[in-house]
mmCIF file of C-alpha atoms and ligand atoms in Angstrom:
data_model
loop_
_atom_site.group_PDB
_atom_site.id
_atom_site.type_symbol
_atom_site.label_atom_id
_atom_site.label_comp_id
_atom_site.label_asym_id
_atom_site.label_seq_id
_atom_site.Cartn_x
_atom_site.Cartn_y
_atom_site.Cartn_z
ATOM 1 C CA MET A 1 0.348 -4.038 -21.690
ATOM 2 C CA LEU A 2 0.408 -6.305 -18.649
ATOM 3 C CA THR A 3 0.780 -4.063 -15.757
ATOM 4 C CA ALA A 4 0.471 -4.742 -11.985
ATOM 5 C CA GLN A 5 -2.712 -3.107 -11.814
ATOM 6 C CA VAL A 6 -4.278 -4.929 -14.760
ATOM 7 C CA VAL A 7 -3.219 -8.241 -13.069
ATOM 8 C CA LYS A 8 -4.719 -6.998 -9.750
ATOM 9 C CA ASP A 9 -7.989 -5.881 -11.231
ATOM 10 C CA TRP A 10 -8.281 -9.350 -13.112
ATOM 11 C CA ALA A 11 -7.474 -11.305 -9.923
ATOM 12 C CA ARG A 12 -10.358 -9.580 -8.196
ATOM 13 C CA GLU A 13 -12.448 -10.119 -11.110
ATOM 14 C CA SER A 14 -11.523 -13.959 -10.733
ATOM 15 C CA GLY A 15 -12.776 -14.012 -7.133
ATOM 16 C CA ALA A 16 -9.782 -12.923 -4.913
ATOM 17 C CA ASP A 17 -10.634 -10.501 -2.106
ATOM 18 C CA LEU A 18 -6.971 -9.459 -1.679
ATOM 19 C CA VAL A 19 -4.129 -9.176 -4.106
ATOM 20 C CA GLY A 20 -0.387 -8.407 -3.714
ATOM 21 C CA ILE A 21 2.725 -8.615 -5.836
ATOM 22 C CA GLY A 22 6.365 -9.189 -4.725
ATOM 23 C CA ASN A 23 9.453 -9.735 -6.742
ATOM 24 C CA MET A 24 11.505 -12.963 -6.420
ATOM 25 C CA GLU A 25 14.673 -11.265 -5.100
ATOM 26 C CA ARG A 26 12.881 -10.768 -1.753
ATOM 27 C CA PHE A 27 13.293 -14.638 -1.314
ATOM 28 C CA GLU A 28 16.993 -14.020 -1.050
ATOM 29 C CA GLY A 29 18.076 -16.124 2.102
ATOM 30 C CA ALA A 30 15.214 -18.626 1.741
ATOM 31 C CA PRO A 31 16.279 -22.227 2.911
ATOM 32 C CA LEU A 32 17.005 -24.295 -0.354
ATOM 33 C CA ASP A 33 13.907 -26.389 0.260
ATOM 34 C CA SER A 34 11.548 -23.444 0.751
ATOM 35 C CA ASP A 35 12.866 -21.316 -2.056
ATOM 36 C CA PRO A 36 10.386 -20.874 -4.808
ATOM 37 C CA ARG A 37 13.033 -19.560 -7.245
ATOM 38 C CA TYR A 38 13.841 -23.111 -7.737
ATOM 39 C CA ILE A 39 10.255 -23.969 -9.046
ATOM 40 C CA PHE A 40 10.723 -21.495 -11.735
ATOM 41 C CA PRO A 41 14.334 -19.992 -11.904
ATOM 42 C CA GLU A 42 13.225 -17.345 -14.728
ATOM 43 C CA ALA A 43 10.526 -16.097 -12.589
ATOM 44 C CA LYS A 44 10.253 -12.362 -11.759
ATOM 45 C CA SER A 45 7.214 -11.879 -9.832
ATOM 46 C CA ILE A 46 4.934 -13.724 -7.271
ATOM 47 C CA ILE A 47 1.110 -12.739 -7.034
ATOM 48 C CA GLY A 48 -0.504 -13.443 -3.804
ATOM 49 C CA LEU A 49 -4.341 -14.008 -3.875
ATOM 50 C CA GLY A 50 -6.187 -13.546 -0.502
ATOM 51 C CA PHE A 51 -9.662 -14.954 0.335
ATOM 52 C CA ARG A 52 -11.528 -13.766 3.196
ATOM 53 C CA VAL A 53 -12.790 -16.180 5.837
ATOM 54 C CA HIS A 54 -16.108 -14.766 6.782
ATOM 55 C CA ARG A 55 -16.569 -13.615 10.457
ATOM 56 C CA GLY A 56 -19.807 -15.593 10.342
ATOM 57 C CA LEU A 57 -17.902 -18.789 10.035
ATOM 58 C CA TYR A 58 -16.534 -18.240 13.627
ATOM 59 C CA ARG A 59 -20.125 -17.662 15.033
ATOM 60 C CA GLY A 60 -21.229 -20.934 15.492
ATOM 61 C CA ILE A 61 -18.225 -21.893 17.489
ATOM 62 C CA GLU A 62 -18.361 -18.695 19.433
ATOM 63 C CA GLU A 63 -21.916 -19.763 20.385
ATOM 64 C CA GLY A 64 -21.128 -23.580 20.901
ATOM 65 C CA THR A 65 -23.869 -24.489 18.438
ATOM 66 C CA PHE A 66 -22.482 -25.054 14.860
ATOM 67 C CA PHE A 67 -18.892 -26.055 14.353
ATOM 68 C CA ALA A 68 -18.976 -27.384 10.782
ATOM 69 C CA GLY A 69 -19.112 -23.942 9.169
ATOM 70 C CA LEU A 70 -15.424 -22.743 9.685
ATOM 71 C CA PRO A 71 -13.810 -26.033 8.366
ATOM 72 C CA SER A 72 -16.087 -26.546 5.519
ATOM 73 C CA MET A 73 -16.506 -23.015 4.058
ATOM 74 C CA GLY A 74 -13.668 -21.203 5.838
ATOM 75 C CA TYR A 75 -11.052 -23.829 4.968
ATOM 76 C CA ALA A 76 -11.915 -26.666 2.526
ATOM 77 C CA ASN A 77 -14.069 -24.572 0.235
ATOM 78 C CA ILE A 78 -11.485 -21.867 -0.110
ATOM 79 C CA ASN A 79 -8.479 -24.141 -0.434
ATOM 80 C CA ASP A 80 -9.988 -26.731 -2.693
ATOM 81 C CA VAL A 81 -12.781 -24.920 -4.787
ATOM 82 C CA TYR A 82 -12.788 -21.311 -4.693
ATOM 83 C CA ALA A 83 -9.067 -20.156 -4.500
ATOM 84 C CA PRO A 84 -8.282 -22.730 -7.585
ATOM 85 C CA ILE A 85 -10.917 -21.112 -9.639
ATOM 86 C CA ALA A 86 -9.171 -17.564 -9.144
ATOM 87 C CA LEU A 87 -5.856 -18.997 -9.486
ATOM 88 C CA ARG A 88 -6.970 -20.435 -12.979
ATOM 89 C CA GLY A 89 -8.380 -16.906 -13.936
ATOM 90 C CA VAL A 90 -5.037 -15.265 -13.100
ATOM 91 C CA GLY A 91 -3.099 -18.096 -14.964
ATOM 92 C CA ASP A 92 -5.176 -17.468 -18.001
ATOM 93 C CA LEU A 93 -4.581 -13.880 -18.040
ATOM 94 C CA LEU A 94 -0.839 -14.331 -17.714
ATOM 95 C CA GLU A 95 -0.627 -17.180 -20.339
ATOM 96 C CA ASP A 96 -2.832 -15.354 -22.765
ATOM 97 C CA SER A 97 -0.084 -12.755 -22.480
ATOM 98 C CA GLY A 98 2.639 -15.020 -23.281
ATOM 99 C CA TYR A 99 3.964 -15.264 -19.575
ATOM 100 C CA GLU A 100 4.009 -18.644 -17.737
ATOM 101 C CA ALA A 101 1.917 -19.219 -14.631
ATOM 102 C CA VAL A 102 3.044 -21.624 -11.762
ATOM 103 C CA LEU A 103 -0.296 -22.079 -9.723
ATOM 104 C CA TYR A 104 0.390 -22.837 -6.154
ATOM 105 C CA GLN A 105 -2.668 -23.965 -4.380
ATOM 106 C CA ASN A 106 -2.833 -24.228 -0.479
ATOM 107 C CA THR A 107 -3.326 -28.064 -0.357
ATOM 108 C CA ALA A 108 -0.821 -29.002 -3.044
ATOM 109 C CA VAL A 109 1.507 -29.536 -0.103
ATOM 110 C CA ARG A 110 -0.495 -32.655 0.785
ATOM 111 C CA TYR A 111 1.599 -34.414 -1.872
ATOM 112 C CA GLY A 112 4.482 -34.105 0.591
ATOM 113 C CA THR A 113 7.030 -31.443 0.472
ATOM 114 C CA ASN A 114 10.746 -32.031 0.549
ATOM 115 C CA ARG A 115 10.262 -35.701 0.557
ATOM 116 C CA GLY A 116 11.748 -36.613 -2.855
ATOM 117 C CA THR A 117 15.335 -36.794 -4.152
ATOM 118 C CA PRO A 118 17.222 -33.629 -5.550
ATOM 119 C CA VAL A 119 17.184 -34.001 -9.465
ATOM 120 C CA ARG A 120 20.373 -31.840 -9.911
ATOM 121 C CA GLU A 121 23.416 -31.103 -7.881
ATOM 122 C CA GLY A 122 22.564 -28.167 -5.339
ATOM 123 C CA TYR A 123 18.837 -28.478 -6.031
ATOM 124 C CA PRO A 124 16.273 -28.828 -3.304
ATOM 125 C CA ARG A 125 14.320 -31.847 -2.303
ATOM 126 C CA PRO A 126 10.941 -31.759 -4.315
ATOM 127 C CA ASP A 127 8.321 -30.608 -3.669
ATOM 128 C CA VAL A 128 9.546 -27.141 -2.783
ATOM 129 C CA PHE A 129 7.613 -26.001 0.312
ATOM 130 C CA LEU A 130 6.238 -22.428 -0.200
ATOM 131 C CA HIS A 131 5.666 -20.875 3.157
ATOM 132 C CA PHE A 132 2.429 -18.943 2.596
ATOM 133 C CA ARG A 133 2.787 -16.393 5.396
ATOM 134 C CA ILE A 134 6.239 -15.395 4.299
ATOM 135 C CA ALA A 135 5.177 -15.337 0.621
ATOM 136 C CA ALA A 136 2.130 -13.026 1.613
ATOM 137 C CA TYR A 137 4.524 -10.764 3.487
ATOM 138 C CA ILE A 138 6.728 -10.652 0.443
ATOM 139 C CA CYS A 139 3.642 -9.710 -1.593
ATOM 140 C CA GLY A 140 3.142 -6.704 0.677
ATOM 141 C CA MET A 141 -0.224 -7.931 1.842
ATOM 142 C CA GLY A 142 0.278 -7.530 5.665
ATOM 143 C CA GLU A 143 2.362 -8.970 8.321
ATOM 144 C CA ILE A 144 2.963 -12.055 10.354
ATOM 145 C CA GLY A 145 1.365 -11.644 13.928
ATOM 146 C CA TRP A 146 3.076 -12.911 17.054
ATOM 147 C CA SER A 147 0.471 -15.808 16.665
ATOM 148 C CA LYS A 148 2.163 -16.839 13.363
ATOM 149 C CA VAL A 149 -1.076 -16.194 11.592
ATOM 150 C CA PHE A 150 -0.855 -13.601 8.808
ATOM 151 C CA LEU A 151 -2.640 -10.401 9.314
ATOM 152 C CA THR A 152 -3.958 -8.008 6.660
ATOM 153 C CA PRO A 153 -5.375 -4.471 7.199
ATOM 154 C CA GLU A 154 -8.716 -5.645 5.674
ATOM 155 C CA PHE A 155 -9.594 -8.787 7.715
ATOM 156 C CA GLY A 156 -6.788 -9.117 10.252
ATOM 157 C CA PRO A 157 -6.160 -12.987 10.715
ATOM 158 C CA ARG A 158 -9.415 -14.141 8.646
ATOM 159 C CA GLN A 159 -8.096 -15.233 5.209
ATOM 160 C CA ARG A 160 -6.445 -17.945 3.254
ATOM 161 C CA PHE A 161 -4.001 -17.553 0.480
ATOM 162 C CA ALA A 162 -3.054 -19.035 -2.902
ATOM 163 C CA PHE A 163 -0.019 -17.853 -5.127
ATOM 164 C CA VAL A 164 1.207 -17.644 -8.832
ATOM 165 C CA ILE A 165 4.777 -17.598 -9.793
ATOM 166 C CA THR A 166 5.347 -15.859 -13.203
ATOM 167 C CA ASP A 167 8.033 -14.816 -15.580
ATOM 168 C CA ALA A 168 6.052 -11.452 -15.992
ATOM 169 C CA GLU A 169 7.933 -8.637 -14.279
ATOM 170 C CA LEU A 170 5.313 -6.722 -12.297
ATOM 171 C CA GLU A 171 5.609 -3.635 -9.863
ATOM 172 C CA PRO A 172 6.057 -5.197 -6.601
ATOM 173 C CA ASP A 173 3.958 -3.631 -3.530
ATOM 174 C CA PRO A 174 5.762 -2.327 -0.496
ATOM 175 C CA LEU A 175 6.436 -4.420 2.376
ATOM 176 C CA MET A 176 4.536 -3.645 5.702
ATOM 177 C CA GLU A 177 6.656 -2.338 8.624
ATOM 178 C CA PRO A 178 6.707 -4.859 11.447
ATOM 179 C CA GLY A 179 4.387 -3.878 14.125
ATOM 180 C CA THR A 180 1.853 -2.005 11.978
ATOM 181 C CA LEU A 181 -1.129 -4.328 12.868
ATOM 182 C CA CYS A 182 0.249 -6.706 15.536
ATOM 183 C CA ASP A 183 1.106 -4.740 18.771
ATOM 184 C CA GLY A 184 2.186 -7.628 20.700
ATOM 185 C CA CYS A 185 -0.933 -7.750 23.049
ATOM 186 C CA LYS A 186 -0.236 -11.544 23.368
ATOM 187 C CA LEU A 187 -4.191 -12.205 23.521
ATOM 188 C CA CYS A 188 -3.247 -15.039 21.151
ATOM 189 C CA VAL A 189 -1.011 -16.631 23.632
ATOM 190 C CA SER A 190 -3.363 -16.435 26.714
ATOM 191 C CA ASN A 191 -6.381 -17.607 24.745
ATOM 192 C CA CYS A 192 -4.770 -20.643 23.120
ATOM 193 C CA PRO A 193 -6.455 -23.840 24.641
ATOM 194 C CA LEU A 194 -3.259 -25.791 23.915
ATOM 195 C CA ASP A 195 -0.529 -23.438 25.038
ATOM 196 C CA ALA A 196 1.010 -23.698 21.807
ATOM 197 C CA LEU A 197 2.234 -20.059 21.643
ATOM 198 C CA PRO A 198 5.264 -19.132 23.849
ATOM 199 C CA ALA A 199 4.970 -15.466 25.120
ATOM 200 C CA GLU A 200 8.620 -14.816 24.374
ATOM 201 C CA LYS A 201 10.409 -17.497 22.335
ATOM 202 C CA ALA A 202 10.670 -16.046 18.812
ATOM 203 C CA VAL A 203 11.557 -17.122 15.002
ATOM 204 C CA THR A 204 13.131 -14.375 13.250
ATOM 205 C CA ILE A 205 14.220 -14.053 9.543
ATOM 206 C CA PRO A 206 15.339 -11.179 7.508
ATOM 207 C CA ILE A 207 13.555 -9.832 4.438
ATOM 208 C CA GLU A 208 14.825 -7.158 2.492
ATOM 209 C CA GLY A 209 16.673 -5.822 5.532
ATOM 210 C CA ARG A 210 13.690 -6.091 7.958
ATOM 211 C CA GLU A 211 13.603 -8.503 10.852
ATOM 212 C CA ILE A 212 10.194 -10.502 10.741
ATOM 213 C CA SER A 213 9.375 -12.293 13.967
ATOM 214 C CA TRP A 214 6.730 -14.521 15.174
ATOM 215 C CA SER A 215 6.210 -16.870 18.251
ATOM 216 C CA ASP A 216 8.037 -20.130 18.150
ATOM 217 C CA MET A 217 4.944 -22.107 18.096
ATOM 218 C CA ASP A 218 4.563 -25.812 19.243
ATOM 219 C CA VAL A 219 3.494 -27.199 16.013
ATOM 220 C CA GLU A 220 2.352 -30.534 17.557
ATOM 221 C CA ARG A 221 -0.030 -28.884 19.963
ATOM 222 C CA CYS A 222 -1.343 -26.382 17.402
ATOM 223 C CA SER A 223 -2.181 -29.220 14.824
ATOM 224 C CA ALA A 224 -3.890 -31.198 17.457
ATOM 225 C CA GLY A 225 -5.471 -28.260 19.166
ATOM 226 C CA PHE A 226 -6.568 -26.415 16.054
ATOM 227 C CA ALA A 227 -8.756 -29.443 14.810
ATOM 228 C CA SER A 228 -9.791 -30.945 18.326
ATOM 229 C CA ALA A 229 -9.232 -28.209 20.864
ATOM 230 C CA THR A 230 -9.517 -29.451 24.512
ATOM 231 C CA ALA A 231 -12.150 -31.233 26.468
ATOM 232 C CA GLU A 232 -13.359 -27.669 27.709
ATOM 233 C CA TYR A 233 -13.938 -26.478 24.279
ATOM 234 C CA ASN A 234 -14.998 -29.454 22.197
ATOM 235 C CA PRO A 235 -18.575 -30.905 22.831
ATOM 236 C CA PHE A 236 -17.662 -33.854 20.571
ATOM 237 C CA LEU A 237 -14.382 -35.208 22.035
ATOM 238 C CA PRO A 238 -14.174 -38.687 23.194
ATOM 239 C CA ASP A 239 -12.381 -39.214 26.558
ATOM 240 C CA ASP A 240 -9.561 -41.198 25.127
ATOM 241 C CA PHE A 241 -8.710 -38.420 22.719
ATOM 242 C CA ALA A 242 -9.222 -35.718 25.583
ATOM 243 C CA GLU A 243 -6.654 -37.554 27.744
ATOM 244 C CA GLY A 244 -4.146 -37.545 24.950
ATOM 245 C CA ILE A 245 -4.605 -33.795 24.203
ATOM 246 C CA GLU A 246 -4.278 -33.096 27.967
ATOM 247 C CA LYS A 247 -0.967 -34.993 27.976
ATOM 248 C CA LEU A 248 0.074 -33.129 24.922
ATOM 249 C CA ARG A 249 -0.608 -29.797 26.459
ATOM 250 C CA ALA A 250 1.130 -30.917 29.753
ATOM 251 C CA MET A 251 4.291 -32.307 28.300
ATOM 252 C CA PRO A 252 7.119 -30.421 26.787
ATOM 253 C CA PRO A 253 8.428 -31.338 23.251
ATOM 254 C CA GLY A 254 10.706 -34.326 23.400
ATOM 255 C CA PRO A 255 11.213 -38.058 22.986
ATOM 256 C CA GLU A 256 8.774 -38.801 25.973
ATOM 257 C CA ARG A 257 6.070 -36.818 24.288
ATOM 258 C CA THR A 258 6.814 -38.389 20.940
ATOM 259 C CA GLU A 259 6.539 -41.773 22.393
ATOM 260 C CA MET A 260 3.235 -40.775 24.096
ATOM 261 C CA LEU A 261 1.857 -39.497 20.915
ATOM 262 C CA LYS A 262 2.528 -42.774 19.068
ATOM 263 C CA GLN A 263 -0.628 -44.444 20.545
ATOM 264 C CA TYR A 264 -2.739 -41.588 18.835
ATOM 265 C CA GLY A 265 -0.998 -41.723 15.592
ATOM 266 C CA GLY A 266 0.979 -38.711 16.541
ATOM 267 C CA ALA A 267 -0.336 -35.213 17.058
ATOM 268 C CA TRP A 268 -1.904 -35.453 13.554
ATOM 269 C CA GLY A 269 -3.881 -38.526 14.724
ATOM 270 C CA LEU A 270 -5.280 -36.419 17.590
ATOM 271 C CA ALA A 271 -6.416 -33.875 15.107
ATOM 272 C CA ARG A 272 -7.432 -36.244 12.254
ATOM 273 C CA ASN A 273 -8.865 -39.356 13.776
ATOM 274 C CA THR A 274 -11.478 -38.138 16.161
ATOM 275 C CA PRO A 275 -14.943 -39.148 15.043
ATOM 276 C CA TYR A 276 -15.904 -35.528 14.042
ATOM 277 C CA SER A 277 -12.728 -34.956 11.991
ATOM 278 C CA THR A 278 -13.056 -38.311 10.295
ATOM 279 C CA ALA A 279 -16.511 -37.226 9.247
ATOM 280 C CA GLY A 280 -14.994 -33.860 8.042
ATOM 281 C CA TRP A 281 -12.251 -35.603 6.186
ATOM 282 C CA GLU A 282 -14.523 -37.986 4.360
ATOM 283 C CA SER A 283 -16.718 -35.166 3.257
ATOM 284 C CA TYR A 284 -14.299 -32.143 2.762
ATOM 285 C CA HIS A 285 -10.844 -33.796 3.005
ATOM 286 C CA HIS A 286 -10.324 -31.407 5.755
ATOM 287 C CA PRO A 287 -10.262 -32.154 9.674
ATOM 288 C CA GLY A 288 -12.569 -30.160 12.029
ATOM 289 C CA ALA A 289 -11.580 -26.865 13.234
ATOM 290 C CA ILE A 290 -13.164 -27.169 16.543
ATOM 291 C CA CYS A 291 -10.875 -24.656 18.338
ATOM 292 C CA GLY A 292 -12.242 -22.001 16.108
ATOM 293 C CA ALA A 293 -8.736 -20.582 16.372
ATOM 294 C CA ARG A 294 -9.753 -19.225 20.130
ATOM 295 C CA GLY A 295 -6.493 -17.222 20.501
ATOM 296 C CA CYS A 296 -4.570 -16.928 17.291
ATOM 297 C CA GLN A 297 -7.653 -15.497 15.386
ATOM 298 C CA ARG A 298 -10.890 -14.857 17.321
ATOM 299 C CA ALA A 299 -9.030 -13.124 20.320
ATOM 300 C CA CYS A 300 -6.802 -11.400 17.729
ATOM 301 C CA PHE A 301 -9.474 -9.983 15.299
ATOM 302 C CA MET A 302 -11.637 -8.972 18.354
ATOM 303 C CA HIS A 303 -8.562 -6.994 19.526
ATOM 304 C CA LEU A 304 -7.812 -5.394 16.149
ATOM 305 C CA GLU A 305 -11.530 -4.634 15.595
ATOM 306 C CA GLU A 306 -11.539 -2.800 18.979
ATOM 307 C CA GLN A 307 -8.545 -0.837 17.882
ATOM 308 C CA GLY A 308 -10.273 0.046 14.538
ATOM 309 C CA LYS A 309 -7.179 -1.267 12.654
ATOM 310 C CA LEU A 310 -9.457 -3.435 10.274
ATOM 311 C CA SER A 311 -11.193 -2.001 6.994
ATOM 312 C CA ASN A 312 -13.885 -4.701 7.148
ATOM 313 C CA LYS A 313 -16.121 -3.263 9.830
ATOM 314 C CA PHE A 314 -19.257 -4.700 11.504
ATOM 315 C CA ARG A 315 -22.324 -3.179 13.039
ATOM 316 C CA ARG A 316 -21.927 -5.145 16.187
ATOM 317 C CA PRO A 317 -18.753 -6.442 18.167
ATOM 318 C CA PHE A 318 -18.122 -10.169 17.574
ATOM 319 C CA ARG A 319 -18.246 -11.263 21.346
ATOM 320 C CA ILE A 320 -21.865 -10.650 22.477
ATOM 321 C CA ARG A 321 -22.124 -13.177 25.431
ATOM 322 C CA LYS A 322 -19.867 -14.484 28.080
ATOM 323 C CA PRO A 323 -17.794 -17.263 26.327
ATOM 324 C CA TRP A 324 -18.824 -20.770 26.855
ATOM 325 C CA LYS A 325 -16.848 -23.440 28.502
ATOM 326 C CA LEU A 326 -17.671 -27.124 29.282
ATOM 327 C CA ASP A 327 -17.165 -28.137 32.822
ATOM 328 C CA VAL A 328 -15.049 -31.116 32.591
HETATM 329 S S1 LIG B 1 -3.473 -11.546 19.516
HETATM 330 FE FE1 LIG B 1 -2.978 -10.510 17.451
HETATM 331 S S2 LIG B 1 -2.323 -8.621 17.676
HETATM 332 FE FE2 LIG B 1 -2.223 -9.675 19.745
HETATM 333 S S3 LIG B 1 -0.110 -10.458 19.859
HETATM 334 FE FE3 LIG B 1 -1.331 -12.060 19.053
HETATM 335 S S4 LIG B 1 -1.111 -11.776 16.614
HETATM 336 FE FE4 LIG B 1 -0.420 -9.796 17.754
#
């Protein structure tokens, strides 16, 4: 018989570090264009697969000497190689048991979400965008931190996800109580090079009677900052991009900033078009991750490790030396 435990054991066998299961009712209240129940209306369960990002992949950025590890093995490899293999493994088990498996890979969104025309009255614009952090919460795998990065009890912010939507009815995992991992220390806010995380302004949604909140992140600042950081934290950044990023950090969202960004191809252009990211894109179809998630991940996991909140324990603390910063 196909039980939740059988699926979880098989998912781990297939390569997932983390597995959680949610029921589709938990998506009640989701915006139409982000409601996965429209992908498979008969679905009963969603299965979340989590893949750790090794702490060592932040080491080279922490030391300022090797920046390629995180984007290549921490993002591209998991998104496009490792997670798809595990997804297929779980898909095989479900479909060999007579159930259907919709395999939703991280980078599937690159085809463009919500850009198509609805095919039926009242239907969403395809492709439906599956909000991975909310889906991971719905699968009982942890909680969304103030940083808007998902936190698990095993690795804190250090993992990536993929999901399977299926008509197999499986026992759902309990939801985590908000504040179990994230204590609102706001180190993510103070350590973000682009000031992308407001300290107070929140986004809040209801899930099964709980209020789930995270910071109302400035997505443009984050998408440029994640890949390119700022001149102080990017040894590869050409001056013209440094100037653009400085303006992005200084200007509030609005038409003036949008106008300013046009010369760089938008915030994504500041992320994607630097020589470093262009090389990464050609090789891994992924930009750089020069920031090394200085606030939302590094500061966060160091804090959670210090508190002993994570089950993945290390023999030494992550930060060994005074952090480097370029004098610009
Ligand atoms: S650094 Fe981590 S624990 Fe602290 S507020 Fe941000 S997300 Fe929460």
